[in-house]
Short mmCIF file of C-alpha atoms in Angstrom, two decimals:
data_model
loop_
_atom_site.label_atom_id
_atom_site.label_comp_id
_atom_site.label_asym_id
_atom_site.label_seq_id
_atom_site.Cartn_x
_atom_site.Cartn_y
_atom_site.Cartn_z
CA UNK R 1 1.19 5.14 17.06
CA UNK R 2 4.73 4.06 17.16
CA UNK R 3 7.87 5.86 17.47
CA UNK R 4 9.52 6.14 13.44
CA UNK R 5 12.75 7.81 12.94
CA UNK R 6 13.60 9.46 9.61
CA UNK R 7 17.87 8.31 9.87
CA UNK R 8 20.50 9.66 7.68
CA UNK R 9 18.12 12.03 6.20
CA UNK R 10 19.84 15.54 4.98
CA UNK R 11 16.92 17.46 6.96
CA UNK R 12 16.06 20.93 5.70
CA UNK R 13 15.51 23.20 8.46
CA UNK R 14 14.13 26.75 8.94
CA UNK R 15 17.87 27.76 8.54
CA UNK R 16 20.18 25.69 7.14
CA UNK R 17 20.61 21.81 5.44
CA UNK R 18 22.29 19.49 8.01
CA UNK R 19 22.56 15.90 8.11
CA UNK R 20 20.36 14.30 10.79
CA UNK R 21 18.07 11.75 12.07
CA UNK R 22 14.56 12.67 12.61
CA UNK R 23 12.24 11.62 15.66
CA UNK R 24 8.38 11.27 15.32
CA UNK R 25 6.00 9.72 17.88
CA UNK R 26 2.02 10.33 17.78
CA UNK R 27 1.86 12.60 14.41
CA UNK R 28 4.63 15.21 16.35
CA UNK R 29 8.50 15.63 15.73
CA UNK R 30 10.00 14.89 18.91
CA UNK R 31 13.48 15.68 17.76
CA UNK R 32 15.26 16.71 14.71
CA UNK R 33 19.11 15.02 15.53
CA UNK R 34 18.04 12.37 17.35
CA UNK R 35 21.20 9.81 18.20
CA UNK R 36 22.03 6.99 17.22
CA UNK R 37 21.09 4.63 19.87
CA UNK R 38 17.72 6.60 19.62
CA UNK R 39 14.62 3.69 19.70
CA UNK R 40 11.98 3.05 17.12
CA UNK R 41 9.31 1.30 15.78
CA UNK R 42 10.17 1.64 12.19
CA UNK R 43 13.45 3.37 11.11
CA UNK R 44 13.67 4.86 7.26
CA UNK R 45 17.11 5.46 5.76
CA UNK R 46 16.80 8.16 4.16
CA UNK R 47 20.17 8.82 3.05
CA UNK R 48 21.54 10.33 -0.39
CA UNK R 49 18.04 11.67 0.68
CA UNK R 50 16.43 15.60 1.82
CA UNK R 51 13.06 15.75 4.08
CA UNK R 52 11.99 18.94 3.79
CA UNK R 53 8.40 20.19 6.03
CA UNK R 54 5.38 19.22 3.49
CA UNK R 55 4.11 21.61 0.95
CA UNK R 56 0.98 24.18 2.15
CA UNK R 57 -0.98 25.22 -1.07
CA UNK R 58 -2.66 28.24 0.57
CA UNK R 59 -4.83 29.02 -2.84
CA UNK R 60 -6.95 25.90 -4.54
CA UNK R 61 -10.03 24.78 -5.93
CA UNK R 62 -10.62 21.45 -5.54
CA UNK R 63 -14.71 22.59 -6.91
CA UNK R 64 -16.31 20.35 -4.61
CA UNK R 65 -19.53 20.93 -3.80
CA UNK R 66 -21.20 21.74 -7.39
CA UNK R 67 -18.74 20.93 -9.74
CA UNK R 68 -17.38 17.83 -9.44
CA UNK R 69 -17.67 16.77 -12.56
CA UNK R 70 -13.48 18.25 -12.97
CA UNK R 71 -12.14 18.10 -9.45
CA UNK R 72 -13.19 16.67 -5.90
CA UNK R 73 -11.74 16.68 -3.05
CA UNK R 74 -10.71 12.98 -3.00
CA UNK R 75 -9.02 13.37 -6.57
CA UNK R 76 -7.14 16.43 -5.89
CA UNK R 77 -6.12 15.76 -2.71
CA UNK R 78 -4.58 12.30 -3.86
CA UNK R 79 -3.01 15.17 -6.23
CA UNK R 80 -1.59 16.72 -3.46
CA UNK R 81 -0.28 13.47 -1.60
CA UNK R 82 1.22 12.59 -4.76
CA UNK R 83 3.12 16.22 -4.83
CA UNK R 84 3.57 16.70 -1.55
CA UNK R 85 1.46 18.74 -0.35
CA UNK R 86 0.22 18.20 3.12
CA UNK R 87 -2.09 20.99 3.74
CA UNK R 88 -3.99 23.01 1.71
CA UNK R 89 -6.51 26.32 1.81
CA UNK R 90 -9.34 25.88 -0.82
CA UNK R 91 -11.15 29.08 -2.32
CA UNK R 92 -14.67 30.41 -1.59
CA UNK R 93 -16.29 29.85 -5.32
CA UNK R 94 -17.70 25.96 -4.99
CA UNK R 95 -21.47 25.56 -5.93
CA UNK R 96 -22.60 26.70 -3.76
CA UNK R 97 -20.25 29.48 -2.80
CA UNK R 98 -18.85 29.30 0.95
CA UNK R 99 -19.91 32.66 2.00
CA UNK R 100 -21.64 31.64 5.82
CA UNK R 101 -20.16 30.09 8.36
CA UNK R 102 -22.69 26.87 7.70
CA UNK R 103 -21.47 26.54 4.35
CA UNK R 104 -17.54 26.46 4.87
CA UNK R 105 -18.96 23.42 8.16
CA UNK R 106 -20.37 21.59 5.10
CA UNK R 107 -17.30 21.66 2.63
CA UNK R 108 -15.45 20.65 5.96
CA UNK R 109 -17.39 17.49 6.36
CA UNK R 110 -17.10 16.30 2.87
CA UNK R 111 -13.26 17.12 3.32
CA UNK R 112 -13.48 14.55 6.45
CA UNK R 113 -14.55 11.81 4.41
CA UNK R 114 -12.54 12.50 1.32
CA UNK R 115 -9.38 14.19 1.92
CA UNK R 116 -6.61 11.96 2.53
CA UNK R 117 -4.15 15.47 3.95
CA UNK R 118 -4.94 18.71 5.85
CA UNK R 119 -7.45 21.11 5.12
CA UNK R 120 -9.10 24.57 5.78
CA UNK R 121 -11.54 26.79 4.08
CA UNK R 122 -11.52 30.41 3.47
CA UNK R 123 -15.01 31.83 3.92
CA UNK R 124 -15.93 34.05 0.92
CA UNK R 125 -17.46 38.10 0.65
CA UNK R 126 -19.93 39.10 -0.73
CA UNK R 127 -21.82 43.09 -0.64
CA UNK R 128 -23.77 42.53 2.20
CA UNK R 129 -22.47 39.48 4.27
CA UNK R 130 -20.76 41.70 7.00
CA UNK R 131 -22.13 39.92 9.62
CA UNK R 132 -21.36 36.37 8.80
CA UNK R 133 -17.53 37.07 8.26
CA UNK R 134 -17.95 38.65 12.20
CA UNK R 135 -18.90 35.55 13.24
CA UNK R 136 -16.43 33.47 11.59
CA UNK R 137 -13.47 32.51 13.66
CA UNK R 138 -11.36 28.44 13.31
CA UNK R 139 -10.84 29.61 8.84
CA UNK R 140 -7.86 30.27 7.75
CA UNK R 141 -9.03 33.77 6.49
CA UNK R 142 -12.10 36.00 4.28
CA UNK R 143 -11.59 36.14 -0.21
CA UNK R 144 -12.43 38.98 -1.81
CA UNK R 145 -13.13 38.58 -5.68
CA UNK R 146 -12.15 42.23 -6.17
CA UNK R 147 -12.46 40.99 -10.04
CA UNK R 148 -13.01 38.31 -11.73
CA UNK R 149 -16.03 36.76 -10.51
CA UNK R 150 -19.61 37.14 -11.07
CA UNK R 151 -22.89 36.74 -8.97
CA UNK R 152 -22.30 37.96 -5.44
CA UNK R 153 -19.47 37.26 -4.45
CA UNK R 154 -17.08 40.03 -7.08
CA UNK R 155 -16.83 42.58 -4.68
CA UNK R 156 -16.37 45.96 -6.87
CA UNK R 157 -17.93 48.79 -4.83
CA UNK R 158 -15.85 50.91 -2.56
CA UNK R 159 -18.12 51.29 0.46
CA UNK R 160 -18.81 47.35 0.48
CA UNK R 161 -14.89 46.90 0.81
CA UNK R 162 -14.39 49.68 3.12
CA UNK R 163 -17.32 47.88 5.99
CA UNK R 164 -15.63 44.60 5.29
CA UNK R 165 -11.82 45.80 5.90
CA UNK R 166 -13.06 48.09 9.05
CA UNK R 167 -15.80 45.72 10.48
CA UNK R 168 -13.75 41.91 10.67
CA UNK R 169 -10.76 40.87 12.26
CA UNK R 170 -9.88 38.00 9.81
CA UNK R 171 -6.94 38.01 7.48
CA UNK R 172 -7.84 38.72 4.48
CA UNK R 173 -6.77 37.72 1.09
CA UNK R 174 -7.85 39.08 -2.51
CA UNK R 175 -7.69 38.38 -5.70
CA UNK R 176 -6.69 41.62 -7.40
CA UNK R 177 -8.05 42.83 -11.11
CA UNK R 178 -10.08 46.09 -11.69
CA UNK R 179 -13.26 44.85 -13.03
CA UNK R 180 -13.53 48.19 -14.91
CA UNK R 181 -10.56 48.24 -16.66
CA UNK R 182 -11.24 43.77 -18.05
CA UNK R 183 -14.63 45.14 -18.74
CA UNK R 184 -13.71 48.21 -21.30
CA UNK R 185 -10.50 46.26 -22.34
CA UNK R 186 -13.39 43.11 -23.10
CA UNK R 187 -15.46 45.79 -24.83
CA UNK R 188 -12.73 47.02 -27.05
CA UNK R 189 -11.90 44.08 -28.03
CA UNK R 190 -15.02 42.61 -28.39
CA UNK R 191 -15.43 39.62 -31.25
CA UNK R 192 -12.41 38.59 -31.01
CA UNK R 193 -10.80 34.65 -31.19
CA UNK R 194 -7.45 35.40 -29.79
CA UNK R 195 -6.62 33.69 -27.39
CA UNK R 196 -3.41 35.93 -26.72
CA UNK R 197 -5.96 38.85 -26.14
CA UNK R 198 -7.08 37.15 -22.79
CA UNK R 199 -3.77 38.60 -21.30
CA UNK R 200 -4.57 42.39 -23.26
CA UNK R 201 -8.25 42.17 -21.87
CA UNK R 202 -6.67 41.27 -18.22
CA UNK R 203 -3.52 43.62 -18.64
CA UNK R 204 -1.17 44.61 -16.49
CA UNK R 205 -2.92 47.61 -15.75
CA UNK R 206 -6.18 46.11 -14.34
CA UNK R 207 -3.84 44.39 -11.91
CA UNK R 208 -1.97 47.65 -10.81
CA UNK R 209 -4.69 49.62 -9.84
CA UNK R 210 -7.15 46.94 -8.10
CA UNK R 211 -3.72 45.87 -5.64
CA UNK R 212 -2.91 49.90 -5.18
CA UNK R 213 -6.35 49.30 -3.92
CA UNK R 214 -6.63 46.89 -1.84
CA UNK R 215 -3.12 47.58 -0.27
CA UNK R 216 -4.69 51.41 0.24
CA UNK R 217 -7.51 49.89 2.18
CA UNK R 218 -5.23 47.33 4.62
CA UNK R 219 -3.02 50.00 5.44
CA UNK R 220 -5.87 52.62 6.53
CA UNK R 221 -7.26 49.98 8.10
CA UNK R 222 -4.37 48.75 9.74
CA UNK R 223 -5.97 45.40 8.62
CA UNK R 224 -4.04 42.26 7.59
CA UNK R 225 -4.23 41.61 3.26
CA UNK R 226 -2.63 39.04 1.55
CA UNK R 227 -2.63 39.69 -2.16
CA UNK R 228 -2.95 36.80 -4.20
CA UNK R 229 -0.98 35.90 -7.45
CA UNK R 230 0.83 38.68 -7.94
CA UNK R 231 1.47 38.53 -11.80
CA UNK R 232 3.06 41.56 -13.09
CA UNK R 233 6.43 43.32 -12.12
CA UNK R 234 4.68 46.47 -11.91
CA UNK R 235 3.03 45.72 -8.87
CA UNK R 236 6.21 44.95 -7.07
CA UNK R 237 6.89 48.24 -5.93
CA UNK R 238 2.94 48.37 -4.28
CA UNK R 239 4.37 45.80 -2.04
CA UNK R 240 7.87 46.83 -1.55
CA UNK R 241 9.40 48.58 2.00
CA UNK R 242 6.98 45.74 3.84
CA UNK R 243 4.67 46.66 5.68
CA UNK R 244 3.23 44.48 9.31
CA UNK R 245 -0.45 43.55 7.36
CA UNK R 246 0.75 42.84 3.54
CA UNK R 247 2.53 39.74 2.50
CA UNK R 248 2.07 38.20 -1.37
CA UNK R 249 2.68 35.74 -3.18
CA UNK R 250 3.46 34.02 -6.90
CA UNK R 251 1.79 31.41 -8.72
CA UNK R 252 4.45 29.10 -10.49
CA UNK R 253 2.29 29.62 -13.73
CA UNK R 254 3.07 33.59 -14.00
CA UNK R 255 6.96 32.68 -13.77
CA UNK R 256 7.29 30.13 -15.64
CA UNK R 257 5.09 30.71 -18.72
CA UNK R 258 4.73 34.46 -20.37
CA UNK R 259 2.87 35.55 -23.95
CA UNK R 260 4.99 34.19 -25.84
CA UNK R 261 3.98 30.31 -24.95
CA UNK R 262 0.52 30.96 -26.29
CA UNK R 263 1.22 29.84 -29.89
CA UNK R 264 2.26 26.53 -28.02
CA UNK R 265 0.10 26.24 -24.87
CA UNK R 266 -3.53 27.73 -25.97
CA UNK R 267 -5.80 27.66 -23.14
CA UNK R 268 -3.74 25.85 -20.94
CA UNK R 269 -2.74 28.82 -19.68
CA UNK R 270 -5.31 30.86 -19.84
CA UNK R 271 -5.92 32.13 -16.29
CA UNK R 272 -7.05 34.57 -14.31
CA UNK R 273 -5.16 37.19 -13.59
CA UNK R 274 -3.67 36.80 -17.29
CA UNK R 275 -0.19 35.01 -18.59
CA UNK R 276 1.95 38.32 -18.85
CA UNK R 277 5.12 38.57 -19.88
CA UNK R 278 8.89 37.17 -20.03
CA UNK R 279 10.02 40.81 -18.25
CA UNK R 280 6.89 39.78 -15.39
CA UNK R 281 8.78 36.44 -15.53
CA UNK R 282 12.05 37.39 -14.87
CA UNK R 283 10.06 40.09 -12.11
CA UNK R 284 8.35 38.49 -9.83
CA UNK R 285 11.08 35.81 -9.81
CA UNK R 286 13.68 38.25 -8.58
CA UNK R 287 10.72 39.59 -6.14
CA UNK R 288 10.65 35.95 -4.22
CA UNK R 289 14.71 36.09 -4.28
CA UNK R 290 14.44 39.78 -2.42
CA UNK R 291 10.95 38.71 -0.12
CA UNK R 292 9.30 41.49 -1.95
CA UNK R 293 7.44 38.49 -2.15
CA UNK R 294 6.53 35.69 0.52
CA UNK R 295 4.66 32.80 -0.62
CA UNK R 296 4.45 30.55 -3.53
CA UNK R 297 1.29 28.77 -4.11
CA UNK R 298 -0.55 27.44 -7.37
CA UNK R 299 -4.35 28.47 -7.48
CA UNK R 300 -4.69 24.22 -8.57
CA UNK R 301 -8.25 25.52 -10.86
CA UNK R 302 -8.73 22.41 -13.07
CA UNK R 303 -11.15 22.45 -15.75
CA UNK R 304 -11.81 19.19 -18.58
CA UNK R 305 -10.23 19.23 -21.95
CA UNK R 306 -12.71 19.39 -23.10
CA UNK R 307 -14.16 22.62 -21.70
CA UNK R 308 -10.83 24.01 -22.04
CA UNK R 309 -10.48 22.95 -25.48
CA UNK R 310 -13.59 25.40 -26.89
CA UNK R 311 -12.60 28.30 -29.25
CA UNK R 312 -11.34 31.77 -27.15
CA UNK R 313 -13.43 33.27 -25.26
CA UNK R 314 -15.89 30.05 -24.09
CA UNK R 315 -12.72 28.55 -23.07
CA UNK R 316 -12.16 28.48 -18.95
CA UNK R 317 -9.72 30.30 -17.17
CA UNK R 318 -7.43 27.72 -14.40
CA UNK R 319 -5.15 25.00 -14.82
CA UNK R 320 -4.15 22.21 -12.32
CA UNK R 321 -0.34 22.49 -10.95
CA UNK R 322 -1.10 20.49 -7.08
CA UNK R 323 0.44 17.58 -8.11
CA UNK R 324 3.78 19.58 -9.98
CA UNK R 325 3.93 22.82 -7.98
CA UNK R 326 7.35 20.96 -5.05
CA UNK R 327 8.89 19.05 -8.23
CA UNK R 328 9.02 22.76 -10.60
CA UNK R 329 10.86 24.33 -7.83
CA UNK R 330 13.71 21.06 -6.48
CA UNK R 331 14.15 21.58 -10.53
CA UNK R 332 14.76 25.65 -9.98
CA UNK R 333 16.92 24.95 -6.68
CA UNK R 334 18.74 21.98 -9.05
CA UNK R 335 19.26 24.49 -11.37
CA UNK R 336 21.40 27.12 -9.01
CA UNK R 337 18.48 29.15 -8.94
CA UNK R 338 16.92 29.14 -5.69
CA UNK R 339 18.07 27.26 -2.26
CA UNK R 340 16.10 23.93 -0.75
CA UNK R 341 15.74 26.76 2.45
CA UNK R 342 14.48 29.06 -0.06
CA UNK R 343 11.68 26.90 -0.75
CA UNK R 344 11.20 25.45 2.87
CA UNK R 345 10.07 28.67 3.42
CA UNK R 346 8.12 29.99 0.30
CA UNK R 347 5.89 26.95 0.29
CA UNK R 348 6.00 25.87 3.54
CA UNK R 349 7.13 28.15 6.55
CA UNK R 350 5.54 31.71 4.87
CA UNK R 351 1.60 29.97 4.08
CA UNK R 352 2.39 28.84 7.91
CA UNK R 353 3.24 31.75 9.43
CA UNK R 354 0.57 34.38 7.26
CA UNK R 355 -2.00 32.23 8.04
CA UNK R 356 -1.54 31.31 11.76
CA UNK R 357 -1.31 27.74 10.95
CA UNK R 358 -0.41 25.90 14.12
CA UNK R 359 2.55 23.38 14.46
CA UNK R 360 2.95 23.79 10.57
CA UNK R 361 5.65 24.84 8.52
CA UNK R 362 8.70 23.64 9.92
CA UNK R 363 10.96 20.80 10.90
CA UNK R 364 11.21 21.56 14.42
CA UNK R 365 10.24 19.87 17.80
CA UNK R 366 6.78 20.05 18.98
CA UNK R 367 5.71 20.17 14.90
CA UNK R 368 3.35 18.29 13.51
CA UNK R 369 5.13 15.41 11.80
CA UNK R 370 4.09 17.02 8.39
CA UNK R 371 6.76 15.92 5.74
CA UNK R 372 8.00 15.64 2.60
CA UNK R 373 10.90 13.39 1.37
CA UNK R 374 12.89 13.56 -2.07
CA UNK R 375 15.17 12.65 -4.07
CA UNK R 376 17.32 15.62 -5.87
CA UNK R 377 18.93 13.03 -8.62
CA UNK R 378 15.73 11.49 -9.80
CA UNK R 379 14.78 12.24 -13.15
CA UNK R 380 10.47 12.50 -14.17
CA UNK R 381 8.69 13.88 -17.00
CA UNK R 382 5.56 15.17 -16.62
CA UNK R 383 2.92 13.47 -18.16
CA UNK R 384 -0.93 14.14 -19.04
CA UNK R 385 -2.38 10.91 -18.37
CA UNK R 386 -0.22 10.15 -15.25
CA UNK R 387 -2.04 13.56 -13.64
CA UNK R 388 -4.08 12.10 -10.30
CA UNK R 389 -6.17 15.19 -10.69
CA UNK R 390 -9.50 13.87 -11.93
CA UNK R 391 -8.47 16.73 -15.20
CA UNK R 392 -6.22 14.46 -15.81
CA UNK R 393 -3.59 17.05 -17.61
CA UNK R 394 -0.69 19.86 -16.61
CA UNK R 395 0.70 22.69 -18.94
CA UNK R 396 3.89 21.71 -18.14
CA UNK R 397 2.61 17.95 -19.99
CA UNK R 398 6.11 16.64 -21.49
CA UNK R 399 8.52 19.07 -19.67
CA UNK R 400 11.57 16.78 -17.37
CA UNK R 401 11.93 17.81 -14.37
CA UNK R 402 15.33 16.65 -11.54
CA UNK R 403 14.19 16.50 -8.17
CA UNK R 404 10.68 14.71 -7.25
CA UNK R 405 9.20 13.61 -4.14
CA UNK R 406 9.02 10.04 -2.81
CA UNK R 407 6.93 9.90 0.00
CA UNK R 408 5.00 12.21 1.69
CA UNK R 409 3.83 12.23 5.93
CA UNK R 410 0.73 13.94 7.37
CA UNK R 411 0.84 13.72 11.12
CA UNK R 412 3.55 10.90 10.96
CA UNK R 413 0.69 8.64 8.02
CA UNK R 414 2.83 7.71 5.06
CA UNK R 415 0.10 8.78 3.17
CA UNK R 416 1.79 8.73 -0.20
CA UNK R 417 5.08 6.96 -1.51
CA UNK R 418 6.57 6.55 -4.99
CA UNK R 419 6.55 1.99 -3.81
CA UNK R 420 2.91 1.58 -2.45
CA UNK R 421 1.31 4.31 -3.55
CA UNK R 422 -0.95 6.07 -1.85
CA UNK R 423 -2.69 4.73 1.47
CA UNK R 424 -6.41 4.61 1.58
CA UNK R 425 -7.59 3.93 4.83
CA UNK R 426 -5.74 7.97 6.38
CA UNK R 427 -8.23 10.79 6.39
CA UNK R 428 -6.43 14.29 6.78
CA UNK R 429 -7.60 16.74 9.18
CA UNK R 430 -9.13 20.27 10.50
CA UNK R 431 -5.81 22.54 10.08
CA UNK R 432 -6.33 25.16 13.66
CA UNK R 433 -5.64 29.02 12.92
CA UNK R 434 -4.49 31.00 16.20
CA UNK R 435 -4.51 35.04 14.12
CA UNK R 436 -3.90 36.92 17.60
CA UNK R 437 0.35 35.38 16.66
CA UNK R 438 -0.01 38.31 14.13
CA UNK R 439 0.53 36.54 10.95
CA UNK R 440 3.78 36.70 9.39
CA UNK R 441 5.68 39.74 10.66
CA UNK R 442 5.08 38.87 13.43
CA UNK R 443 5.79 35.10 13.62
CA UNK R 444 9.65 35.26 12.45
CA UNK R 445 10.92 32.27 14.49
CA UNK R 446 7.62 30.49 13.41
CA UNK R 447 3.80 30.18 13.97
CA UNK R 448 4.87 27.74 16.77
CA UNK R 449 2.31 25.03 18.37
#
């Protein structure tokens, strides 16, 4: 691979944003402040633009295999590339579910053929697959559905949860909604066709009970645990007073939508956990700013519009988001609600550290050249018809944002830009994980190389 020089960029580093020229070679960053006389085979003039570390989305559902009429690893990874997402971690609830190491390897093989960006796949927990979980090594972690699942992926019996936390070593993440609470609420509201009842069935109490239960398990067993898609401000006290074992994330739909949006958007914002209140929006944003929440993810989980248009409760939960997540946050930075350093921390550095992704998450010498060039002055309007996801819709349809990716680089290779579109020849790589480094709280200076 040739040498590439990103000249005159505003480089978003771990602790600052400063003018600089970033030199890369063989897919690695050589220098973040290359001198004016440095030789390169390709020089990219970045004047007026910002260079950020590529986004790492640690919670996606790309539907491959088994549900590929909704999405597949090719269409989803194209959406990632167009949105500045250079790496993703995908959940195990495909068909068949990835509950064995062989199942994970099958998904890796599909990604090696299809994915434009880097990839990793969680192994799913069941009530009786602890032996399989103990054999898994080079995967990001274990996913538990403590609620909101069916079949053998639902793990809500205490004995099974105790075994998983006690006998495995990989970091664990979980969907935290108390199944008993959800079922009781559903029974109370049986027969409803009101989409707003989704947030009454999957209420604040269901989230708090399950998050409290899971974080207590993590602390008691001293096992690294990541709380997925925190949806209520009431969960934040359970995550305060940073533990060396616990991290958490929010998804953008829980920050930007609330129950007042159901009349306008209907099932487009039907999610598990459910959308909550405006007060929860504000509380979760404050949780990001004060460090109680470390990561932003999307929970990208597309369905066709035909499926979503079914009357509630036949309408499925889930929405697409990977190609708009960075732009949504750049727009917030432009509005002064956060800084570019915070965006890079929440969307790149923090997920790399949580999951031990070697060489990812920062613009720093020795790190992989996974980069996204953005124009903070560019405005675009999100349109359903222009989405790259196979589902071809967005809950943010019609919203105009300021600040957009203009080019995405994976291992120094331009996989997408606004002029040429996609490079159809390139494929991403399987991510490398080093869990021995101890996760987020033990890698303050980055995950390294």
